């Protein structure tokens, strides 16, 4: 059985256990997709084969795949957060990643009131860069073909890192090596073969990806 790992910028390799993603965590993104603000945080999952640590994105034929840039947290210890105050102690790393989404399929599932799993959890759909111990406090961003498409800051989140960790861990105890995609700002859009994507924060580019057939 294949094991799935991420890398930290100190050379450490970490075994990934689960991939969680929060939905609708930026107000402007909620508006752009005509969604309703949730009453409490809600999460979906991506499977381990969705993990993508490369610089390549492959498009499935005739699929409407869209990008969603996000700050991604690495869980550094197992357990349940007892309070908002202790929640940040669960963070073992930070990076910028992309939640790839089959948008038409997701919309169909939403209309049928079915789970999003199959529109979110396809091969290579959880793109992550190298993790660092340093928090990402500057604006994070995604450029598509040298044009800025998304920019956000964690201070714009509806549910903060601490609130996400506290809420999620009290529903499903966290395991060291879990990843949490923390939500995307407005500006999501489709990809096509030949596109070049850059993601990063502040003046730092963390990954440059090619979109391939």
JSON list of C-alpha atoms in Angstrom, two decimals:
[
{"chain": "A", "resi": 1, "resn": "UNK", "atom": "CA", "xyz": [0.00, 0.00, 0.00]},
{"chain": "A", "resi": 2, "resn": "UNK", "atom": "CA", "xyz": [1.33, 3.43, -0.93]},
{"chain": "A", "resi": 3, "resn": "UNK", "atom": "CA", "xyz": [2.08, 5.87, 1.87]},
{"chain": "A", "resi": 4, "resn": "UNK", "atom": "CA", "xyz": [1.41, 9.57, 1.32]},
{"chain": "A", "resi": 5, "resn": "UNK", "atom": "CA", "xyz": [3.86, 12.13, 2.69]},
{"chain": "A", "resi": 6, "resn": "UNK", "atom": "CA", "xyz": [4.39, 15.87, 2.70]},
{"chain": "A", "resi": 7, "resn": "UNK", "atom": "CA", "xyz": [7.69, 17.66, 3.19]},
{"chain": "A", "resi": 8, "resn": "UNK", "atom": "CA", "xyz": [8.66, 20.45, 5.55]},
{"chain": "A", "resi": 9, "resn": "UNK", "atom": "CA", "xyz": [11.27, 23.03, 4.63]},
{"chain": "A", "resi": 10, "resn": "UNK", "atom": "CA", "xyz": [13.58, 21.61, 7.31]},
{"chain": "A", "resi": 11, "resn": "UNK", "atom": "CA", "xyz": [13.79, 18.36, 5.32]},
{"chain": "A", "resi": 12, "resn": "UNK", "atom": "CA", "xyz": [11.37, 16.43, 7.53]},
{"chain": "A", "resi": 13, "resn": "UNK", "atom": "CA", "xyz": [8.93, 14.05, 5.85]},
{"chain": "A", "resi": 14, "resn": "UNK", "atom": "CA", "xyz": [5.51, 13.62, 7.48]},
{"chain": "A", "resi": 15, "resn": "UNK", "atom": "CA", "xyz": [3.01, 10.83, 6.84]},
{"chain": "A", "resi": 16, "resn": "UNK", "atom": "CA", "xyz": [-0.40, 12.26, 5.90]},
{"chain": "A", "resi": 17, "resn": "UNK", "atom": "CA", "xyz": [-3.37, 10.63, 7.63]},
{"chain": "A", "resi": 18, "resn": "UNK", "atom": "CA", "xyz": [-6.54, 12.56, 6.66]},
{"chain": "A", "resi": 19, "resn": "UNK", "atom": "CA", "xyz": [-7.32, 15.58, 4.48]},
{"chain": "A", "resi": 20, "resn": "UNK", "atom": "CA", "xyz": [-10.08, 17.86, 5.77]},
{"chain": "A", "resi": 21, "resn": "UNK", "atom": "CA", "xyz": [-11.42, 20.99, 4.05]},
{"chain": "A", "resi": 22, "resn": "UNK", "atom": "CA", "xyz": [-13.68, 23.69, 5.43]},
{"chain": "A", "resi": 23, "resn": "UNK", "atom": "CA", "xyz": [-16.41, 25.01, 3.13]},
{"chain": "A", "resi": 24, "resn": "UNK", "atom": "CA", "xyz": [-17.66, 28.58, 2.72]},
{"chain": "A", "resi": 25, "resn": "UNK", "atom": "CA", "xyz": [-15.18, 30.29, 5.02]},
{"chain": "A", "resi": 26, "resn": "UNK", "atom": "CA", "xyz": [-14.78, 33.60, 3.14]},
{"chain": "A", "resi": 27, "resn": "UNK", "atom": "CA", "xyz": [-17.79, 35.89, 2.74]},
{"chain": "A", "resi": 28, "resn": "UNK", "atom": "CA", "xyz": [-16.98, 37.10, -0.78]},
{"chain": "A", "resi": 29, "resn": "UNK", "atom": "CA", "xyz": [-16.48, 33.55, -2.03]},
{"chain": "A", "resi": 30, "resn": "UNK", "atom": "CA", "xyz": [-19.89, 32.61, -0.59]},
{"chain": "A", "resi": 31, "resn": "UNK", "atom": "CA", "xyz": [-21.40, 35.48, -2.60]},
{"chain": "A", "resi": 32, "resn": "UNK", "atom": "CA", "xyz": [-19.64, 34.64, -5.89]},
{"chain": "A", "resi": 33, "resn": "UNK", "atom": "CA", "xyz": [-21.08, 31.12, -5.90]},
{"chain": "A", "resi": 34, "resn": "UNK", "atom": "CA", "xyz": [-24.50, 32.23, -4.63]},
{"chain": "A", "resi": 35, "resn": "UNK", "atom": "CA", "xyz": [-24.22, 30.10, -1.52]},
{"chain": "A", "resi": 36, "resn": "UNK", "atom": "CA", "xyz": [-25.60, 30.63, 1.96]},
{"chain": "A", "resi": 37, "resn": "UNK", "atom": "CA", "xyz": [-23.36, 31.41, 4.94]},
{"chain": "A", "resi": 38, "resn": "UNK", "atom": "CA", "xyz": [-23.27, 28.32, 7.18]},
{"chain": "A", "resi": 39, "resn": "UNK", "atom": "CA", "xyz": [-24.59, 28.51, 10.75]},
{"chain": "A", "resi": 40, "resn": "UNK", "atom": "CA", "xyz": [-21.49, 26.68, 11.98]},
{"chain": "A", "resi": 41, "resn": "UNK", "atom": "CA", "xyz": [-18.26, 25.43, 10.36]},
{"chain": "A", "resi": 42, "resn": "UNK", "atom": "CA", "xyz": [-18.74, 22.52, 8.01]},
{"chain": "A", "resi": 43, "resn": "UNK", "atom": "CA", "xyz": [-16.13, 20.22, 6.55]},
{"chain": "A", "resi": 44, "resn": "UNK", "atom": "CA", "xyz": [-15.70, 17.73, 3.75]},
{"chain": "A", "resi": 45, "resn": "UNK", "atom": "CA", "xyz": [-12.83, 15.33, 3.06]},
{"chain": "A", "resi": 46, "resn": "UNK", "atom": "CA", "xyz": [-10.47, 14.46, 0.26]},
{"chain": "A", "resi": 47, "resn": "UNK", "atom": "CA", "xyz": [-9.04, 10.96, -0.05]},
{"chain": "A", "resi": 48, "resn": "UNK", "atom": "CA", "xyz": [-5.32, 10.31, 0.29]},
{"chain": "A", "resi": 49, "resn": "UNK", "atom": "CA", "xyz": [-4.88, 9.70, -3.49]},
{"chain": "A", "resi": 50, "resn": "UNK", "atom": "CA", "xyz": [-6.03, 13.31, -3.92]},
{"chain": "A", "resi": 51, "resn": "UNK", "atom": "CA", "xyz": [-2.75, 14.51, -2.34]},
{"chain": "A", "resi": 52, "resn": "UNK", "atom": "CA", "xyz": [-0.60, 16.29, -4.93]},
{"chain": "A", "resi": 53, "resn": "UNK", "atom": "CA", "xyz": [2.90, 17.41, -3.93]},
{"chain": "A", "resi": 54, "resn": "UNK", "atom": "CA", "xyz": [4.14, 17.86, -7.51]},
{"chain": "A", "resi": 55, "resn": "UNK", "atom": "CA", "xyz": [4.21, 20.86, -9.85]},
{"chain": "A", "resi": 56, "resn": "UNK", "atom": "CA", "xyz": [1.70, 19.32, -12.26]},
{"chain": "A", "resi": 57, "resn": "UNK", "atom": "CA", "xyz": [-2.09, 19.34, -12.54]},
{"chain": "A", "resi": 58, "resn": "UNK", "atom": "CA", "xyz": [-3.72, 16.90, -14.94]},
{"chain": "A", "resi": 59, "resn": "UNK", "atom": "CA", "xyz": [-7.14, 17.70, -16.35]},
{"chain": "A", "resi": 60, "resn": "UNK", "atom": "CA", "xyz": [-9.56, 14.86, -16.91]},
{"chain": "A", "resi": 61, "resn": "UNK", "atom": "CA", "xyz": [-11.12, 15.00, -20.38]},
{"chain": "A", "resi": 62, "resn": "UNK", "atom": "CA", "xyz": [-14.35, 17.03, -20.57]},
{"chain": "A", "resi": 63, "resn": "UNK", "atom": "CA", "xyz": [-14.25, 17.96, -16.88]},
{"chain": "A", "resi": 64, "resn": "UNK", "atom": "CA", "xyz": [-14.81, 21.46, -15.55]},
{"chain": "A", "resi": 65, "resn": "UNK", "atom": "CA", "xyz": [-12.01, 21.68, -12.99]},
{"chain": "A", "resi": 66, "resn": "UNK", "atom": "CA", "xyz": [-11.61, 24.91, -11.06]},
{"chain": "A", "resi": 67, "resn": "UNK", "atom": "CA", "xyz": [-8.88, 26.22, -8.75]},
{"chain": "A", "resi": 68, "resn": "UNK", "atom": "CA", "xyz": [-9.38, 27.35, -5.14]},
{"chain": "A", "resi": 69, "resn": "UNK", "atom": "CA", "xyz": [-6.24, 28.65, -3.38]},
{"chain": "A", "resi": 70, "resn": "UNK", "atom": "CA", "xyz": [-6.08, 28.08, 0.39]},
{"chain": "A", "resi": 71, "resn": "UNK", "atom": "CA", "xyz": [-3.81, 28.16, 3.41]},
{"chain": "A", "resi": 72, "resn": "UNK", "atom": "CA", "xyz": [-3.25, 24.56, 4.47]},
{"chain": "A", "resi": 73, "resn": "UNK", "atom": "CA", "xyz": [-2.44, 23.51, 8.03]},
{"chain": "A", "resi": 74, "resn": "UNK", "atom": "CA", "xyz": [-0.46, 20.45, 9.06]},
{"chain": "A", "resi": 75, "resn": "UNK", "atom": "CA", "xyz": [-1.65, 18.90, 12.31]},
{"chain": "A", "resi": 76, "resn": "UNK", "atom": "CA", "xyz": [1.35, 18.37, 14.56]},
{"chain": "A", "resi": 77, "resn": "UNK", "atom": "CA", "xyz": [-0.16, 16.30, 17.36]},
{"chain": "A", "resi": 78, "resn": "UNK", "atom": "CA", "xyz": [-3.09, 13.96, 17.91]},
{"chain": "A", "resi": 79, "resn": "UNK", "atom": "CA", "xyz": [-6.04, 14.67, 20.14]},
{"chain": "A", "resi": 80, "resn": "UNK", "atom": "CA", "xyz": [-8.99, 16.92, 20.86]},
{"chain": "A", "resi": 81, "resn": "UNK", "atom": "CA", "xyz": [-8.73, 20.66, 21.41]},
{"chain": "A", "resi": 82, "resn": "UNK", "atom": "CA", "xyz": [-10.15, 21.59, 24.81]},
{"chain": "A", "resi": 83, "resn": "UNK", "atom": "CA", "xyz": [-10.59, 25.29, 24.03]},
{"chain": "A", "resi": 84, "resn": "UNK", "atom": "CA", "xyz": [-10.02, 27.99, 21.42]},
{"chain": "A", "resi": 85, "resn": "UNK", "atom": "CA", "xyz": [-7.00, 29.00, 23.50]},
{"chain": "A", "resi": 86, "resn": "UNK", "atom": "CA", "xyz": [-5.18, 25.66, 23.11]},
{"chain": "A", "resi": 87, "resn": "UNK", "atom": "CA", "xyz": [-6.26, 24.96, 19.50]},
{"chain": "A", "resi": 88, "resn": "UNK", "atom": "CA", "xyz": [-3.26, 26.63, 17.85]},
{"chain": "A", "resi": 89, "resn": "UNK", "atom": "CA", "xyz": [-0.94, 24.21, 19.66]},
{"chain": "A", "resi": 90, "resn": "UNK", "atom": "CA", "xyz": [-2.17, 21.52, 17.23]},
{"chain": "A", "resi": 91, "resn": "UNK", "atom": "CA", "xyz": [-0.61, 23.28, 14.23]},
{"chain": "A", "resi": 92, "resn": "UNK", "atom": "CA", "xyz": [2.65, 21.71, 13.08]},
{"chain": "A", "resi": 93, "resn": "UNK", "atom": "CA", "xyz": [3.09, 23.58, 9.80]},
{"chain": "A", "resi": 94, "resn": "UNK", "atom": "CA", "xyz": [1.66, 26.02, 7.28]},
{"chain": "A", "resi": 95, "resn": "UNK", "atom": "CA", "xyz": [1.65, 26.22, 3.50]},
{"chain": "A", "resi": 96, "resn": "UNK", "atom": "CA", "xyz": [-0.41, 27.39, 0.52]},
{"chain": "A", "resi": 97, "resn": "UNK", "atom": "CA", "xyz": [-2.27, 24.83, -1.58]},
{"chain": "A", "resi": 98, "resn": "UNK", "atom": "CA", "xyz": [-5.08, 24.42, -4.10]},
{"chain": "A", "resi": 99, "resn": "UNK", "atom": "CA", "xyz": [-8.40, 22.65, -3.61]},
{"chain": "A", "resi": 100, "resn": "UNK", "atom": "CA", "xyz": [-9.23, 21.51, -7.15]},
{"chain": "A", "resi": 101, "resn": "UNK", "atom": "CA", "xyz": [-12.95, 21.08, -7.75]},
{"chain": "A", "resi": 102, "resn": "UNK", "atom": "CA", "xyz": [-15.08, 19.52, -10.49]},
{"chain": "A", "resi": 103, "resn": "UNK", "atom": "CA", "xyz": [-17.50, 22.45, -10.39]},
{"chain": "A", "resi": 104, "resn": "UNK", "atom": "CA", "xyz": [-20.29, 21.18, -12.65]},
{"chain": "A", "resi": 105, "resn": "UNK", "atom": "CA", "xyz": [-20.33, 17.87, -10.81]},
{"chain": "A", "resi": 106, "resn": "UNK", "atom": "CA", "xyz": [-20.33, 19.64, -7.45]},
{"chain": "A", "resi": 107, "resn": "UNK", "atom": "CA", "xyz": [-23.28, 21.79, -8.52]},
{"chain": "A", "resi": 108, "resn": "UNK", "atom": "CA", "xyz": [-25.17, 18.66, -9.59]},
{"chain": "A", "resi": 109, "resn": "UNK", "atom": "CA", "xyz": [-24.48, 16.99, -6.24]},
{"chain": "A", "resi": 110, "resn": "UNK", "atom": "CA", "xyz": [-25.58, 20.12, -4.37]},
{"chain": "A", "resi": 111, "resn": "UNK", "atom": "CA", "xyz": [-28.84, 20.27, -6.33]},
{"chain": "A", "resi": 112, "resn": "UNK", "atom": "CA", "xyz": [-29.49, 16.63, -5.46]},
{"chain": "A", "resi": 113, "resn": "UNK", "atom": "CA", "xyz": [-28.57, 17.31, -1.78]},
{"chain": "A", "resi": 114, "resn": "UNK", "atom": "CA", "xyz": [-25.79, 14.72, -1.95]},
{"chain": "A", "resi": 115, "resn": "UNK", "atom": "CA", "xyz": [-22.26, 14.82, -0.45]},
{"chain": "A", "resi": 116, "resn": "UNK", "atom": "CA", "xyz": [-19.53, 16.63, -2.41]},
{"chain": "A", "resi": 117, "resn": "UNK", "atom": "CA", "xyz": [-16.92, 13.87, -2.01]},
{"chain": "A", "resi": 118, "resn": "UNK", "atom": "CA", "xyz": [-16.67, 12.73, -5.63]},
{"chain": "A", "resi": 119, "resn": "UNK", "atom": "CA", "xyz": [-16.40, 16.30, -6.97]},
{"chain": "A", "resi": 120, "resn": "UNK", "atom": "CA", "xyz": [-13.58, 17.14, -4.56]},
{"chain": "A", "resi": 121, "resn": "UNK", "atom": "CA", "xyz": [-11.62, 13.95, -4.00]},
{"chain": "A", "resi": 122, "resn": "UNK", "atom": "CA", "xyz": [-10.31, 12.95, -7.41]},
{"chain": "A", "resi": 123, "resn": "UNK", "atom": "CA", "xyz": [-6.67, 12.04, -8.12]},
{"chain": "A", "resi": 124, "resn": "UNK", "atom": "CA", "xyz": [-4.28, 14.95, -7.55]},
{"chain": "A", "resi": 125, "resn": "UNK", "atom": "CA", "xyz": [-6.96, 17.39, -6.38]},
{"chain": "A", "resi": 126, "resn": "UNK", "atom": "CA", "xyz": [-5.32, 18.38, -3.07]},
{"chain": "A", "resi": 127, "resn": "UNK", "atom": "CA", "xyz": [-2.30, 20.40, -4.15]},
{"chain": "A", "resi": 128, "resn": "UNK", "atom": "CA", "xyz": [0.12, 21.38, -1.38]},
{"chain": "A", "resi": 129, "resn": "UNK", "atom": "CA", "xyz": [3.49, 23.11, -1.28]},
{"chain": "A", "resi": 130, "resn": "UNK", "atom": "CA", "xyz": [6.34, 22.59, 1.17]},
{"chain": "A", "resi": 131, "resn": "UNK", "atom": "CA", "xyz": [5.32, 23.25, 4.77]},
{"chain": "A", "resi": 132, "resn": "UNK", "atom": "CA", "xyz": [6.98, 25.70, 7.15]},
{"chain": "A", "resi": 133, "resn": "UNK", "atom": "CA", "xyz": [6.70, 26.21, 10.90]},
{"chain": "A", "resi": 134, "resn": "UNK", "atom": "CA", "xyz": [6.19, 29.95, 10.34]},
{"chain": "A", "resi": 135, "resn": "UNK", "atom": "CA", "xyz": [2.57, 31.20, 10.31]},
{"chain": "A", "resi": 136, "resn": "UNK", "atom": "CA", "xyz": [1.33, 32.77, 7.08]},
{"chain": "A", "resi": 137, "resn": "UNK", "atom": "CA", "xyz": [0.21, 36.26, 8.09]},
{"chain": "A", "resi": 138, "resn": "UNK", "atom": "CA", "xyz": [0.65, 38.04, 4.75]},
{"chain": "A", "resi": 139, "resn": "UNK", "atom": "CA", "xyz": [-1.83, 37.90, 1.87]},
{"chain": "A", "resi": 140, "resn": "UNK", "atom": "CA", "xyz": [-1.78, 34.55, 0.07]},
{"chain": "A", "resi": 141, "resn": "UNK", "atom": "CA", "xyz": [-2.52, 34.43, -3.65]},
{"chain": "A", "resi": 142, "resn": "UNK", "atom": "CA", "xyz": [-2.89, 32.53, -6.92]},
{"chain": "A", "resi": 143, "resn": "UNK", "atom": "CA", "xyz": [-1.70, 33.80, -10.30]},
{"chain": "A", "resi": 144, "resn": "UNK", "atom": "CA", "xyz": [-3.02, 32.22, -13.51]},
{"chain": "A", "resi": 145, "resn": "UNK", "atom": "CA", "xyz": [-0.88, 32.89, -16.59]},
{"chain": "A", "resi": 146, "resn": "UNK", "atom": "CA", "xyz": [0.79, 35.82, -14.78]},
{"chain": "A", "resi": 147, "resn": "UNK", "atom": "CA", "xyz": [-2.54, 37.41, -13.82]},
{"chain": "A", "resi": 148, "resn": "UNK", "atom": "CA", "xyz": [-3.58, 37.60, -10.16]},
{"chain": "A", "resi": 149, "resn": "UNK", "atom": "CA", "xyz": [-6.88, 35.74, -9.80]},
{"chain": "A", "resi": 150, "resn": "UNK", "atom": "CA", "xyz": [-7.17, 35.20, -6.05]},
{"chain": "A", "resi": 151, "resn": "UNK", "atom": "CA", "xyz": [-5.83, 37.02, -3.01]},
{"chain": "A", "resi": 152, "resn": "UNK", "atom": "CA", "xyz": [-6.88, 36.58, 0.59]},
{"chain": "A", "resi": 153, "resn": "UNK", "atom": "CA", "xyz": [-5.76, 36.87, 4.17]},
{"chain": "A", "resi": 154, "resn": "UNK", "atom": "CA", "xyz": [-6.49, 34.64, 7.14]},
{"chain": "A", "resi": 155, "resn": "UNK", "atom": "CA", "xyz": [-7.94, 37.63, 9.00]},
{"chain": "A", "resi": 156, "resn": "UNK", "atom": "CA", "xyz": [-10.84, 37.55, 6.49]},
{"chain": "A", "resi": 157, "resn": "UNK", "atom": "CA", "xyz": [-11.91, 34.05, 7.51]},
{"chain": "A", "resi": 158, "resn": "UNK", "atom": "CA", "xyz": [-15.34, 33.50, 9.05]},
{"chain": "A", "resi": 159, "resn": "UNK", "atom": "CA", "xyz": [-13.86, 30.73, 11.24]},
{"chain": "A", "resi": 160, "resn": "UNK", "atom": "CA", "xyz": [-10.26, 31.28, 12.32]},
{"chain": "A", "resi": 161, "resn": "UNK", "atom": "CA", "xyz": [-7.60, 28.56, 12.41]},
{"chain": "A", "resi": 162, "resn": "UNK", "atom": "CA", "xyz": [-8.22, 28.09, 16.13]},
{"chain": "A", "resi": 163, "resn": "UNK", "atom": "CA", "xyz": [-12.00, 27.92, 15.69]},
{"chain": "A", "resi": 164, "resn": "UNK", "atom": "CA", "xyz": [-11.67, 25.37, 12.88]},
{"chain": "A", "resi": 165, "resn": "UNK", "atom": "CA", "xyz": [-9.35, 23.13, 14.88]},
{"chain": "A", "resi": 166, "resn": "UNK", "atom": "CA", "xyz": [-11.43, 23.32, 18.04]},
{"chain": "A", "resi": 167, "resn": "UNK", "atom": "CA", "xyz": [-14.68, 22.59, 16.22]},
{"chain": "A", "resi": 168, "resn": "UNK", "atom": "CA", "xyz": [-13.35, 19.82, 13.97]},
{"chain": "A", "resi": 169, "resn": "UNK", "atom": "CA", "xyz": [-11.35, 17.99, 16.64]},
{"chain": "A", "resi": 170, "resn": "UNK", "atom": "CA", "xyz": [-14.41, 17.80, 18.87]},
{"chain": "A", "resi": 171, "resn": "UNK", "atom": "CA", "xyz": [-16.31, 16.07, 16.06]},
{"chain": "A", "resi": 172, "resn": "UNK", "atom": "CA", "xyz": [-13.43, 13.89, 14.81]},
{"chain": "A", "resi": 173, "resn": "UNK", "atom": "CA", "xyz": [-10.29, 13.65, 16.97]},
{"chain": "A", "resi": 174, "resn": "UNK", "atom": "CA", "xyz": [-7.29, 14.89, 15.00]},
{"chain": "A", "resi": 175, "resn": "UNK", "atom": "CA", "xyz": [-4.33, 12.66, 14.14]},
{"chain": "A", "resi": 176, "resn": "UNK", "atom": "CA", "xyz": [-0.76, 13.87, 13.74]},
{"chain": "A", "resi": 177, "resn": "UNK", "atom": "CA", "xyz": [-0.24, 14.25, 9.99]},
{"chain": "A", "resi": 178, "resn": "UNK", "atom": "CA", "xyz": [-3.78, 15.39, 9.18]},
{"chain": "A", "resi": 179, "resn": "UNK", "atom": "CA", "xyz": [-4.09, 18.30, 6.75]},
{"chain": "A", "resi": 180, "resn": "UNK", "atom": "CA", "xyz": [-6.72, 21.05, 6.98]},
{"chain": "A", "resi": 181, "resn": "UNK", "atom": "CA", "xyz": [-7.55, 23.20, 3.94]},
{"chain": "A", "resi": 182, "resn": "UNK", "atom": "CA", "xyz": [-8.83, 26.38, 5.60]},
{"chain": "A", "resi": 183, "resn": "UNK", "atom": "CA", "xyz": [-11.03, 27.95, 2.90]},
{"chain": "A", "resi": 184, "resn": "UNK", "atom": "CA", "xyz": [-10.70, 29.96, -0.30]},
{"chain": "A", "resi": 185, "resn": "UNK", "atom": "CA", "xyz": [-11.28, 33.65, -1.04]},
{"chain": "A", "resi": 186, "resn": "UNK", "atom": "CA", "xyz": [-13.21, 34.96, -4.04]},
{"chain": "A", "resi": 187, "resn": "UNK", "atom": "CA", "xyz": [-11.88, 34.63, -7.58]},
{"chain": "A", "resi": 188, "resn": "UNK", "atom": "CA", "xyz": [-12.14, 30.90, -8.24]},
{"chain": "A", "resi": 189, "resn": "UNK", "atom": "CA", "xyz": [-12.24, 29.86, -11.87]},
{"chain": "A", "resi": 190, "resn": "UNK", "atom": "CA", "xyz": [-11.65, 27.17, -14.52]},
{"chain": "A", "resi": 191, "resn": "UNK", "atom": "CA", "xyz": [-8.39, 25.69, -15.75]},
{"chain": "A", "resi": 192, "resn": "UNK", "atom": "CA", "xyz": [-7.39, 24.65, -19.24]},
{"chain": "A", "resi": 193, "resn": "UNK", "atom": "CA", "xyz": [-4.50, 22.66, -20.66]},
{"chain": "A", "resi": 194, "resn": "UNK", "atom": "CA", "xyz": [-1.42, 24.85, -21.04]},
{"chain": "A", "resi": 195, "resn": "UNK", "atom": "CA", "xyz": [-2.18, 27.13, -18.09]},
{"chain": "A", "resi": 196, "resn": "UNK", "atom": "CA", "xyz": [0.59, 28.13, -15.69]},
{"chain": "A", "resi": 197, "resn": "UNK", "atom": "CA", "xyz": [-0.30, 28.61, -12.02]},
{"chain": "A", "resi": 198, "resn": "UNK", "atom": "CA", "xyz": [1.77, 30.26, -9.31]},
{"chain": "A", "resi": 199, "resn": "UNK", "atom": "CA", "xyz": [0.81, 30.19, -5.63]},
{"chain": "A", "resi": 200, "resn": "UNK", "atom": "CA", "xyz": [2.41, 31.85, -2.64]},
{"chain": "A", "resi": 201, "resn": "UNK", "atom": "CA", "xyz": [2.10, 34.54, -0.02]},
{"chain": "A", "resi": 202, "resn": "UNK", "atom": "CA", "xyz": [3.54, 38.04, 0.30]},
{"chain": "A", "resi": 203, "resn": "UNK", "atom": "CA", "xyz": [6.52, 38.20, -2.08]},
{"chain": "A", "resi": 204, "resn": "UNK", "atom": "CA", "xyz": [7.21, 34.46, -1.85]},
{"chain": "A", "resi": 205, "resn": "UNK", "atom": "CA", "xyz": [6.24, 32.00, -4.59]},
{"chain": "A", "resi": 206, "resn": "UNK", "atom": "CA", "xyz": [5.86, 28.52, -3.11]},
{"chain": "A", "resi": 207, "resn": "UNK", "atom": "CA", "xyz": [4.98, 26.54, -6.23]},
{"chain": "A", "resi": 208, "resn": "UNK", "atom": "CA", "xyz": [4.68, 26.99, -10.01]},
{"chain": "A", "resi": 209, "resn": "UNK", "atom": "CA", "xyz": [2.43, 24.41, -11.65]},
{"chain": "A", "resi": 210, "resn": "UNK", "atom": "CA", "xyz": [1.74, 23.38, -15.23]},
{"chain": "A", "resi": 211, "resn": "UNK", "atom": "CA", "xyz": [-1.73, 22.24, -16.32]},
{"chain": "A", "resi": 212, "resn": "UNK", "atom": "CA", "xyz": [-1.45, 19.18, -18.56]},
{"chain": "A", "resi": 213, "resn": "UNK", "atom": "CA", "xyz": [-3.76, 16.86, -20.48]}
]
